[in-house]
Short mmCIF file of C-alpha atoms in Angstrom, two decimals:
data_model
loop_
_atom_site.label_atom_id
_atom_site.label_comp_id
_atom_site.label_asym_id
_atom_site.label_seq_id
_atom_site.Cartn_x
_atom_site.Cartn_y
_atom_site.Cartn_z
CA MET A 1429 6.48 -13.98 24.58
CA ALA A 1430 10.00 -12.95 23.67
CA LYS A 1431 12.51 -15.61 22.73
CA THR A 1432 15.24 -13.75 24.59
CA THR A 1433 15.26 -11.62 27.72
CA GLY A 1434 13.95 -8.08 27.79
CA ALA A 1435 17.54 -6.86 28.07
CA SER A 1436 18.43 -8.50 24.76
CA LEU A 1437 15.54 -6.81 23.02
CA LYS A 1438 16.47 -3.55 24.70
CA GLU A 1439 20.00 -3.88 23.37
CA THR A 1440 18.73 -4.52 19.84
CA LEU A 1441 16.38 -1.54 20.05
CA SER A 1442 19.26 0.64 21.26
CA ILE A 1443 21.28 -0.36 18.20
CA LYS A 1444 18.57 -0.06 15.58
CA LEU A 1445 16.57 2.97 16.72
CA ASP A 1446 17.75 6.37 15.46
CA TYR A 1447 18.27 8.23 18.73
CA ASP A 1448 18.43 11.63 17.01
CA GLN A 1449 14.91 11.07 15.69
CA LEU A 1450 13.72 9.99 19.14
CA THR A 1451 15.02 13.22 20.67
CA ASN A 1452 13.67 15.35 17.80
CA CYS A 1453 10.13 14.71 19.04
CA MET A 1454 9.10 17.82 21.03
CA ARG A 1455 6.02 16.12 22.58
CA CYS A 1456 3.91 18.96 21.17
CA GLY A 1457 0.93 16.74 20.32
CA PHE A 1458 0.32 17.97 16.77
CA CYS A 1459 0.38 14.33 15.71
CA LEU A 1460 -2.52 13.29 17.95
CA PRO A 1461 -5.44 14.44 15.75
CA ALA A 1462 -3.80 12.85 12.71
CA CYS A 1463 -3.34 9.40 14.28
CA PRO A 1464 -6.16 6.90 13.59
CA THR A 1465 -5.48 4.65 16.59
CA PHE A 1466 -5.36 7.61 18.98
CA GLN A 1467 -8.57 8.97 17.49
CA GLU A 1468 -10.29 5.64 18.12
CA THR A 1469 -9.01 5.08 21.66
CA GLY A 1470 -7.88 8.43 23.13
CA VAL A 1471 -5.02 6.54 24.77
CA GLU A 1472 -1.67 8.36 24.80
CA ALA A 1473 0.31 5.17 24.12
CA GLU A 1474 -1.76 4.71 20.94
CA SER A 1475 -0.33 7.91 19.45
CA PRO A 1476 2.95 8.58 17.61
CA ARG A 1477 4.08 10.76 20.52
CA GLY A 1478 3.24 7.98 22.95
CA ARG A 1479 5.00 5.29 20.95
CA ILE A 1480 8.11 7.45 20.55
CA SER A 1481 8.09 8.03 24.32
CA LEU A 1482 7.95 4.27 24.85
CA MET A 1483 10.85 3.69 22.44
CA LYS A 1484 12.96 6.37 24.13
CA ALA A 1485 12.13 5.05 27.60
CA VAL A 1486 13.44 1.63 26.58
CA VAL A 1487 16.62 3.00 25.01
CA ASP A 1488 17.22 5.26 28.05
CA GLY A 1489 16.79 2.32 30.43
CA VAL A 1490 13.65 3.69 32.07
CA MET A 1491 11.53 0.65 31.16
CA GLU A 1492 11.92 -2.90 29.89
CA PRO A 1493 10.39 -3.80 26.51
CA ASN A 1494 7.71 -6.29 27.51
CA ALA A 1495 4.80 -7.85 25.62
CA ARG A 1496 2.68 -4.70 26.04
CA PHE A 1497 5.47 -2.64 24.46
CA GLU A 1498 5.54 -5.02 21.50
CA ASP A 1499 1.76 -4.84 21.19
CA GLN A 1500 1.84 -1.04 20.99
CA MET A 1501 4.48 -1.06 18.26
CA ASN A 1502 2.46 -3.58 16.26
CA HIS A 1503 -0.81 -1.72 16.86
CA CYS A 1504 0.42 1.22 14.78
CA LEU A 1505 -1.03 1.26 11.25
CA GLY A 1506 2.12 2.79 9.79
CA CYS A 1507 -0.02 5.26 7.82
CA ARG A 1508 2.47 8.06 8.58
CA ALA A 1509 -0.24 10.71 8.79
CA CYS A 1510 1.70 12.07 11.75
CA GLU A 1511 4.66 13.09 9.59
CA PRO A 1512 3.04 15.96 7.63
CA ALA A 1513 1.56 17.19 10.92
CA CYS A 1514 4.91 17.22 12.75
CA PRO A 1515 6.58 20.67 13.03
CA ALA A 1516 9.90 19.01 13.94
CA ASP A 1517 9.87 16.72 10.87
CA VAL A 1518 10.32 13.58 12.97
CA LYS A 1519 10.76 10.53 10.71
CA TYR A 1520 8.22 8.44 12.59
CA GLY A 1521 7.83 5.91 9.78
CA GLN A 1522 11.51 5.08 10.01
CA LEU A 1523 11.32 4.75 13.79
CA ILE A 1524 8.37 2.36 13.79
CA GLU A 1525 10.02 0.18 11.14
CA GLN A 1526 13.26 0.13 13.15
CA ALA A 1527 11.34 -0.85 16.29
CA ARG A 1528 9.49 -3.64 14.51
CA ASP A 1529 12.71 -4.90 12.96
CA ALA A 1530 14.21 -5.21 16.44
CA ILE A 1531 11.09 -6.90 17.80
CA GLU A 1532 11.04 -9.45 14.99
CA ASP A 1533 14.56 -10.51 16.02
CA HIS A 1534 13.19 -11.58 19.40
CA THR A 1535 9.46 -12.10 19.38
CA ASP A 1536 7.45 -15.30 19.40
CA GLN A 1537 4.10 -13.63 19.98
CA HIS A 1538 2.44 -14.12 16.61
CA ARG A 1539 -0.54 -16.40 16.49
CA LEU A 1540 0.27 -19.70 14.80
CA TRP A 1541 -1.65 -18.97 11.60
CA VAL A 1542 -0.08 -15.51 11.36
CA LYS A 1543 3.41 -16.99 11.74
CA ALA A 1544 2.68 -19.59 9.07
CA VAL A 1545 1.28 -17.03 6.62
CA ARG A 1546 4.18 -14.63 7.21
CA LYS A 1547 6.79 -17.32 6.64
CA VAL A 1548 5.21 -18.68 3.48
CA MET A 1549 4.21 -15.38 1.87
CA PHE A 1550 7.14 -13.15 2.90
CA LYS A 1551 9.92 -15.63 2.22
CA LYS A 1552 8.61 -18.20 -0.23
CA VAL A 1553 6.04 -16.43 -2.42
CA PHE A 1554 6.21 -12.60 -2.65
CA PRO A 1555 9.91 -12.43 -3.62
CA HIS A 1556 9.43 -14.84 -6.56
CA GLN A 1557 7.31 -13.68 -9.50
CA ASN A 1558 6.99 -17.21 -10.94
CA ARG A 1559 5.51 -18.37 -7.64
CA MET A 1560 3.15 -15.40 -7.64
CA LYS A 1561 1.94 -16.55 -11.05
CA LEU A 1562 1.35 -20.04 -9.64
CA LEU A 1563 -0.59 -18.43 -6.79
CA GLY A 1564 -2.65 -16.53 -9.34
CA LYS A 1565 -3.39 -19.70 -11.30
CA GLY A 1566 -4.33 -21.50 -8.10
CA LEU A 1567 -6.67 -18.71 -7.02
CA ARG A 1568 -8.24 -18.61 -10.47
CA MET A 1569 -8.90 -22.36 -10.37
CA TYR A 1570 -10.33 -21.96 -6.87
CA GLN A 1571 -12.66 -19.20 -8.11
CA LYS A 1572 -13.75 -20.87 -11.35
CA THR A 1573 -14.11 -24.59 -10.50
CA GLY A 1574 -16.81 -24.43 -7.83
CA LEU A 1575 -14.37 -24.91 -4.97
CA GLN A 1576 -14.96 -21.33 -3.85
CA THR A 1577 -18.70 -21.97 -3.59
CA LEU A 1578 -18.07 -25.11 -1.54
CA VAL A 1579 -15.66 -23.33 0.80
CA ARG A 1580 -18.14 -20.51 1.37
CA LYS A 1581 -20.99 -22.90 2.09
CA THR A 1582 -18.95 -24.91 4.59
CA GLY A 1583 -17.42 -21.83 6.25
CA ILE A 1584 -13.99 -23.46 6.38
CA VAL A 1585 -12.07 -20.16 6.11
CA GLY A 1586 -13.98 -18.73 9.06
CA VAL A 1587 -12.61 -21.49 11.29
CA PHE A 1588 -9.18 -19.89 11.00
CA SER A 1589 -10.25 -16.25 11.03
CA LYS A 1590 -13.54 -14.38 10.57
CA GLN A 1591 -11.57 -11.55 8.98
CA MET A 1592 -9.99 -13.88 6.43
CA SER A 1593 -13.44 -15.19 5.60
CA ALA A 1594 -14.71 -11.64 5.06
CA MET A 1595 -11.71 -10.76 2.87
CA GLU A 1596 -12.16 -13.92 0.80
CA ARG A 1597 -15.67 -12.77 -0.12
CA ILE A 1598 -14.44 -9.61 -1.80
CA LEU A 1599 -11.34 -10.87 -3.61
CA PRO A 1600 -11.31 -9.89 -7.31
CA ASP A 1601 -10.83 -12.45 -10.05
CA ALA A 1602 -7.24 -13.68 -10.03
CA SER A 1603 -5.03 -14.23 -13.06
CA GLY A 1604 -2.08 -16.52 -13.77
CA LYS A 1605 -1.02 -14.29 -16.67
CA GLY A 1606 0.35 -10.93 -15.72
CA VAL A 1607 0.80 -7.73 -17.69
CA ILE A 1608 3.97 -8.96 -19.44
CA GLU A 1609 2.32 -12.17 -20.62
CA GLN A 1610 -0.58 -10.16 -22.02
CA MET A 1611 1.16 -7.03 -23.36
CA GLY A 1612 4.89 -7.74 -23.66
CA THR A 1613 7.87 -5.97 -22.07
CA ARG A 1614 7.94 -2.86 -24.28
CA ILE A 1615 4.84 -0.98 -25.43
CA PRO A 1616 5.36 2.02 -27.76
CA ALA A 1617 3.96 5.48 -27.13
CA LYS A 1618 0.96 6.74 -29.08
CA GLY A 1619 2.02 9.68 -31.21
CA GLU A 1620 5.16 11.62 -30.40
CA LYS A 1621 7.18 10.00 -27.61
CA ILE A 1622 7.66 12.12 -24.48
CA GLY A 1623 9.80 9.70 -22.48
CA THR A 1624 10.34 6.12 -21.37
CA VAL A 1625 8.55 4.83 -18.29
CA GLY A 1626 9.41 1.69 -16.36
CA LEU A 1627 6.22 0.14 -14.97
CA PHE A 1628 6.50 -1.33 -11.51
CA ARG A 1629 4.02 -4.17 -11.88
CA GLY A 1630 4.00 -5.30 -8.23
CA CYS A 1631 3.39 -8.80 -6.95
CA LEU A 1632 -0.25 -8.89 -5.81
CA MET A 1633 -1.09 -6.16 -8.34
CA ASP A 1634 -0.08 -8.44 -11.19
CA VAL A 1635 -2.08 -11.39 -9.81
CA LEU A 1636 -5.27 -9.78 -8.48
CA PHE A 1637 -5.32 -6.51 -10.45
CA THR A 1638 -3.85 -7.47 -13.82
CA GLU A 1639 -6.42 -5.34 -15.66
CA THR A 1640 -5.35 -2.31 -13.62
CA ASN A 1641 -1.73 -2.86 -14.68
CA LYS A 1642 -2.85 -3.17 -18.32
CA ASN A 1643 -4.99 -0.04 -18.05
CA THR A 1644 -2.04 1.81 -16.51
CA VAL A 1645 0.02 0.98 -19.58
CA LYS A 1646 -2.76 2.15 -21.90
CA LEU A 1647 -3.14 5.50 -20.11
CA LEU A 1648 0.61 6.06 -20.19
CA THR A 1649 0.98 5.26 -23.87
CA GLU A 1650 -1.96 7.53 -24.73
CA ALA A 1651 -0.20 10.29 -22.78
CA GLY A 1652 2.94 9.88 -24.90
CA PHE A 1653 5.10 7.49 -22.92
CA GLU A 1654 6.86 4.38 -24.11
CA VAL A 1655 6.37 1.77 -21.38
CA VAL A 1656 9.04 -0.77 -20.45
CA ILE A 1657 8.26 -3.57 -17.96
CA PRO A 1658 11.49 -5.16 -16.68
CA GLU A 1659 10.99 -8.91 -16.35
CA THR A 1660 13.50 -9.33 -13.54
CA GLN A 1661 11.79 -6.93 -11.12
CA ASN A 1662 10.28 -8.38 -7.95
CA CYS A 1663 8.16 -7.42 -4.93
CA CYS A 1664 8.83 -3.87 -3.70
CA GLY A 1665 9.49 -5.02 -0.12
CA ALA A 1666 6.92 -2.75 1.54
CA LEU A 1667 5.18 -5.50 3.50
CA HIS A 1668 8.54 -6.82 4.62
CA ALA A 1669 9.80 -3.40 5.76
CA HIS A 1670 6.57 -2.56 7.61
CA SER A 1671 6.57 -5.96 9.34
CA GLY A 1672 10.13 -5.96 10.66
CA GLU A 1673 11.75 -7.95 7.84
CA THR A 1674 14.18 -5.18 6.89
CA ALA A 1675 16.99 -7.37 5.56
CA GLN A 1676 14.68 -9.04 3.09
CA ALA A 1677 13.20 -5.70 2.03
CA GLN A 1678 16.73 -4.50 1.30
CA ALA A 1679 17.49 -7.59 -0.80
CA LEU A 1680 14.34 -7.01 -2.86
CA ALA A 1681 15.24 -3.34 -3.30
CA ARG A 1682 18.71 -4.20 -4.62
CA ASN A 1683 17.25 -6.45 -7.29
CA ASN A 1684 14.66 -3.86 -8.37
CA ILE A 1685 17.28 -1.13 -8.66
CA HIS A 1686 19.38 -3.34 -10.91
CA ALA A 1687 16.37 -4.31 -13.06
CA PHE A 1688 15.26 -0.73 -13.73
CA GLN A 1689 18.78 0.62 -14.25
CA GLN A 1690 19.31 -2.04 -16.89
CA ALA A 1691 16.10 -0.85 -18.57
CA ASN A 1692 17.49 2.71 -18.81
CA VAL A 1693 14.17 4.45 -18.07
CA ASP A 1694 13.40 8.14 -17.52
CA TYR A 1695 10.70 7.47 -14.93
CA ILE A 1696 9.53 4.60 -12.73
CA VAL A 1697 5.78 4.52 -12.24
CA SER A 1698 3.68 2.81 -9.58
CA ASN A 1699 -0.10 2.42 -9.46
CA ALA A 1700 -0.09 1.26 -5.83
CA GLY A 1701 0.45 3.88 -3.13
CA GLY A 1702 1.94 1.36 -0.70
CA CYS A 1703 4.50 0.19 -3.24
CA GLY A 1704 5.32 3.69 -4.42
CA ALA A 1705 6.04 4.89 -0.89
CA ILE A 1706 8.84 2.40 -0.32
CA LEU A 1707 10.16 2.69 -3.88
CA VAL A 1708 10.62 6.43 -3.42
CA GLU A 1709 12.51 5.72 -0.19
CA TYR A 1710 14.92 3.08 -1.47
CA ASP A 1711 17.71 5.59 -0.86
CA HIS A 1712 16.84 5.55 2.85
CA LEU A 1713 16.25 1.79 2.95
CA LEU A 1714 19.77 1.24 1.59
CA HIS A 1715 21.45 4.22 3.24
CA ASP A 1716 23.95 1.99 5.04
CA ASP A 1717 24.98 0.19 1.82
CA PRO A 1718 27.79 2.36 0.36
CA LYS A 1719 28.01 0.22 -2.78
CA LEU A 1720 24.40 0.96 -3.73
CA SER A 1721 23.71 4.39 -2.26
CA GLU A 1722 24.23 6.22 -5.56
CA GLN A 1723 22.11 3.73 -7.52
CA ALA A 1724 19.38 3.85 -4.85
CA GLU A 1725 19.28 7.63 -5.14
CA TRP A 1726 19.07 7.33 -8.95
CA PHE A 1727 16.10 4.99 -8.54
CA ALA A 1728 14.23 6.93 -5.84
CA LYS A 1729 14.24 10.27 -7.65
CA ARG A 1730 12.62 8.68 -10.72
CA VAL A 1731 9.64 7.18 -8.88
CA TYR A 1732 6.21 8.67 -9.59
CA ASP A 1733 2.65 7.63 -8.88
CA VAL A 1734 0.82 7.15 -12.16
CA SER A 1735 -1.59 10.05 -11.49
CA THR A 1736 1.25 12.46 -10.78
CA LEU A 1737 3.21 11.40 -13.86
CA LEU A 1738 0.16 11.80 -16.09
CA MET A 1739 -0.57 15.26 -14.71
CA GLU A 1740 2.97 16.63 -14.59
CA LYS A 1741 4.75 15.00 -17.53
CA GLY A 1742 2.23 13.51 -19.94
CA ARG A 1743 0.15 14.94 -22.77
CA PRO A 1744 -3.24 16.08 -21.44
CA LEU A 1745 -5.86 13.33 -21.62
CA GLN A 1746 -9.58 13.84 -22.01
CA PHE A 1747 -12.23 11.83 -20.19
CA ALA A 1748 -16.00 11.65 -20.47
CA LYS A 1749 -18.73 9.63 -18.83
CA GLN A 1750 -19.56 6.32 -20.47
CA LYS A 1751 -22.39 6.26 -23.00
CA ASN A 1752 -24.47 3.91 -20.89
CA GLU A 1753 -24.05 5.97 -17.71
CA GLU A 1754 -26.94 8.05 -16.49
CA ASP A 1755 -26.60 11.71 -15.63
CA GLY A 1756 -25.64 12.64 -12.09
CA VAL A 1757 -22.90 10.04 -11.52
CA ARG A 1758 -21.11 10.96 -8.30
CA VAL A 1759 -17.59 9.89 -7.37
CA THR A 1760 -15.54 10.33 -4.24
CA TYR A 1761 -11.90 9.59 -3.51
CA GLN A 1762 -10.38 7.67 -0.61
CA GLU A 1763 -6.72 8.58 -0.36
CA SER A 1764 -3.92 6.07 -0.05
CA CYS A 1765 -2.09 7.02 3.16
CA HIS A 1766 1.32 6.39 1.66
CA LEU A 1767 0.55 8.26 -1.55
CA ARG A 1768 -0.63 11.23 0.50
CA ASN A 1769 1.84 11.22 3.40
CA VAL A 1770 5.00 9.87 1.77
CA MET A 1771 4.74 10.58 -1.96
CA LYS A 1772 2.83 13.85 -1.41
CA GLY A 1773 0.43 12.88 -4.18
CA SER A 1774 -2.93 14.21 -3.02
CA GLY A 1775 -3.56 16.68 -5.81
CA ALA A 1776 -3.02 14.74 -9.04
CA PRO A 1777 -5.78 12.11 -8.61
CA ARG A 1778 -8.34 14.81 -7.87
CA GLN A 1779 -7.19 16.91 -10.83
CA LEU A 1780 -7.58 13.93 -13.16
CA LEU A 1781 -11.05 13.15 -11.83
CA LYS A 1782 -12.15 16.73 -12.36
CA ARG A 1783 -11.25 16.32 -16.03
CA VAL A 1784 -14.02 13.74 -16.49
CA SER A 1785 -16.90 15.59 -18.08
CA ASP A 1786 -20.46 15.12 -16.77
CA ILE A 1787 -19.23 13.46 -13.56
CA GLU A 1788 -19.73 15.06 -10.14
CA PHE A 1789 -16.74 14.81 -7.81
CA VAL A 1790 -17.67 14.92 -4.11
CA GLU A 1791 -14.95 15.38 -1.51
CA MET A 1792 -15.25 12.86 1.32
CA ARG A 1793 -14.89 14.02 4.91
CA ASP A 1794 -11.49 12.89 6.26
CA ALA A 1795 -10.59 11.38 2.89
CA GLY A 1796 -6.95 11.38 3.96
CA SER A 1797 -7.49 9.32 7.10
CA CYS A 1798 -6.56 5.65 6.99
CA CYS A 1799 -9.20 3.11 5.96
CA GLY A 1800 -7.69 0.37 8.16
CA SER A 1801 -6.07 -1.74 5.46
CA ALA A 1802 -2.40 -0.89 6.09
CA GLY A 1803 -0.81 -3.85 4.30
CA ILE A 1804 -1.77 -6.92 6.32
CA TYR A 1805 -2.94 -4.90 9.34
CA ASN A 1806 -6.58 -5.72 8.65
CA LEU A 1807 -5.67 -9.41 9.06
CA THR A 1808 -3.31 -9.13 12.02
CA GLN A 1809 -5.25 -6.40 13.91
CA PRO A 1810 -8.84 -6.97 12.74
CA ASP A 1811 -10.62 -5.31 15.67
CA MET A 1812 -8.94 -1.93 15.25
CA ALA A 1813 -9.02 -2.21 11.44
CA ASN A 1814 -12.77 -2.80 11.45
CA GLN A 1815 -13.36 0.00 13.94
CA ILE A 1816 -11.52 2.42 11.64
CA LEU A 1817 -13.36 1.05 8.59
CA ASP A 1818 -16.74 1.55 10.25
CA ARG A 1819 -15.97 5.23 10.77
CA LYS A 1820 -14.75 5.52 7.18
CA MET A 1821 -17.95 4.02 5.81
CA GLU A 1822 -20.00 6.62 7.68
CA ASN A 1823 -18.11 9.26 5.70
CA VAL A 1824 -18.57 7.35 2.45
CA LYS A 1825 -22.33 7.22 2.94
CA THR A 1826 -22.61 10.98 3.45
CA THR A 1827 -21.19 11.57 -0.05
CA LYS A 1828 -23.98 9.52 -1.71
CA ALA A 1829 -21.33 8.52 -4.26
CA HIS A 1830 -21.79 5.81 -6.86
CA TYR A 1831 -18.04 5.15 -6.98
CA VAL A 1832 -15.42 5.19 -4.23
CA LEU A 1833 -12.09 5.54 -6.02
CA THR A 1834 -8.65 4.86 -4.61
CA SER A 1835 -5.04 4.53 -5.71
CA ASN A 1836 -3.89 1.47 -3.77
CA PRO A 1837 -4.94 -2.19 -3.95
CA GLY A 1838 -5.09 -2.61 -0.17
CA CYS A 1839 -7.36 0.42 0.17
CA LEU A 1840 -9.46 -0.86 -2.72
CA LEU A 1841 -10.04 -4.21 -1.04
CA GLN A 1842 -10.72 -2.56 2.31
CA MET A 1843 -13.33 -0.29 0.76
CA LYS A 1844 -14.91 -3.30 -0.97
CA LEU A 1845 -15.06 -4.95 2.46
CA GLY A 1846 -16.69 -1.84 3.91
CA ILE A 1847 -19.28 -1.76 1.13
CA ASP A 1848 -19.99 -5.45 1.65
CA LYS A 1849 -20.58 -4.84 5.36
CA HIS A 1850 -22.34 -1.49 5.33
CA ALA A 1851 -23.60 -0.53 1.87
CA LYS A 1852 -24.26 -3.73 -0.06
CA ASN A 1853 -27.60 -2.50 -1.35
CA ASP A 1854 -26.67 1.16 -1.91
CA GLY A 1855 -25.39 0.76 -5.47
CA VAL A 1856 -21.88 1.97 -4.60
CA GLN A 1857 -18.73 0.43 -6.07
CA SER A 1858 -15.06 0.56 -5.09
CA VAL A 1859 -12.82 1.03 -8.16
CA HIS A 1860 -9.14 1.80 -8.76
CA ILE A 1861 -8.79 5.29 -10.20
CA VAL A 1862 -6.79 3.93 -13.14
CA ASP A 1863 -9.62 1.60 -14.17
CA PHE A 1864 -12.22 4.35 -13.75
CA LEU A 1865 -10.25 6.76 -15.92
CA HIS A 1866 -9.36 4.17 -18.56
CA ASP A 1867 -13.01 3.26 -19.05
CA ARG A 1868 -13.80 6.94 -19.69
CA LEU A 1869 -10.76 7.85 -21.79
CA VAL A 1870 -11.52 9.80 -24.96
CA LYS A 1871 -8.94 8.46 -27.42
CA ASN A 1872 -7.37 10.76 -29.96
#
C-alpha cells in the first residue's frame, strides 16, 4: 500500500503530470488496437485512453489514486505503440513515466524480492560499469564451474520466481571483459573514412552480449566509420526512467552526454532499441535543466540505431548465406517496440536483411506488436508478459522461419524464452540482427 495518503500521491501526480498532454487526448480510441494489454483483456482501463482517463480523473479530483490505480499504471508495457496511432500526437510515453515517477515517491507495493532487485540493480550495479564487469565475471563463473547445473537440478531459483527460473535457462554466456577490453577505445575505419561514430556499449549489452557489441564495431568499420567507445559512459537510464526512477535516469544522462561530447563524434550509435529510444530523447529527459538543454539536444540529434546508420550513412555492405548453410534458409524479424515507435526505425533492418543473398525473408504477422519483454516487465508482470509471448509465438510458427531476428537484447531474450517454451524442437533460433549480418558479411 502507499506510504502516504492518497491525497499526497494525488498532489505529486498533479505536479508531475503534463496536464496539456492529458487534455490533448480526444478519447477517439485509435490507440486501442495498438495496445497489447487492451488486446489481451478488452478492458478499457488496460488501454492508453483508459490510463490517461484515470490520470486525468486523479488530477481533476474525481477519484483518489488507490492501489488499483497504481496497478494499472504499472501494468502498461510502455511499448508506446499507441503514439504512432494517435492523431492528436499525445506523448503517452512521457505521461506513463511521469505517473510512475510519482507513484515511486509513495508506493510500498512491490513484492519483497522485486524491491530488493530494484534497489541493488538500479542503484548499486547498473550505474557503475566496473560493477557490471564484476557481475559479468560472477555470471561467467556461475555458468562455467558447474554451479549452474547444481542450481538447475535443485530448482533453487524457482523458489523465488518461476519466471526468473525460466529466464535463467536462456541466459547467454556472460563475459567479464567488455568490448573495450577486447577491442580498445578507438577502432579505425576500413578504407576511406566516412565519419566518426561513438558506440553506446550499454550495461547488460556489454556483459551478456559482448560479441554483439564487437560485431557492431566490425560492421561499422567495414562501412567506413571510425569507432570511438568512450570509457566514461554508463547505463542509458532507460530502465530507471520506465520504472519511476527519473532523477537517477537524469543523472546517468548527464554523464553520458559529457562522455560523448568529449569524444567529439559525428554520430552516436546504439544496437539496443530500448537504449536508443531514451538516448534519442535525452533532450526531453533533461528539458527542465537549462544548463544542459543545449548539450542534450546536441546528443539526441546524433543518436542512430546501427541498422539505420549503416543504411543511411555507411558504404553499402554485401551479405551472403554462410557456406555451410543449406538452401532455403528463412528469416523473420521481430521488431523492437522502441526502435519502431520512438526511433522510427522499422525500415532499415528489413532493408539490410533483404541484402543477404540466398536467404528468404518472411514478414511475421504483427511483427511490430510487443513480445512482452519491456525491460523488466516480464519479471514484474509475468502473467501478462507470458500471455503476450504466447500470442507472439503463434505468429512466429506460421512463418516457418529458421531464425527470428531482433534489434534489442530484451526482445532477444524474450524470443529465446518463447522458443524454449513453444518451439524447442522446431530448429528455430533467436539471433540479434547484428550477429546474423556479421556472420554473413562479404568483406571487401
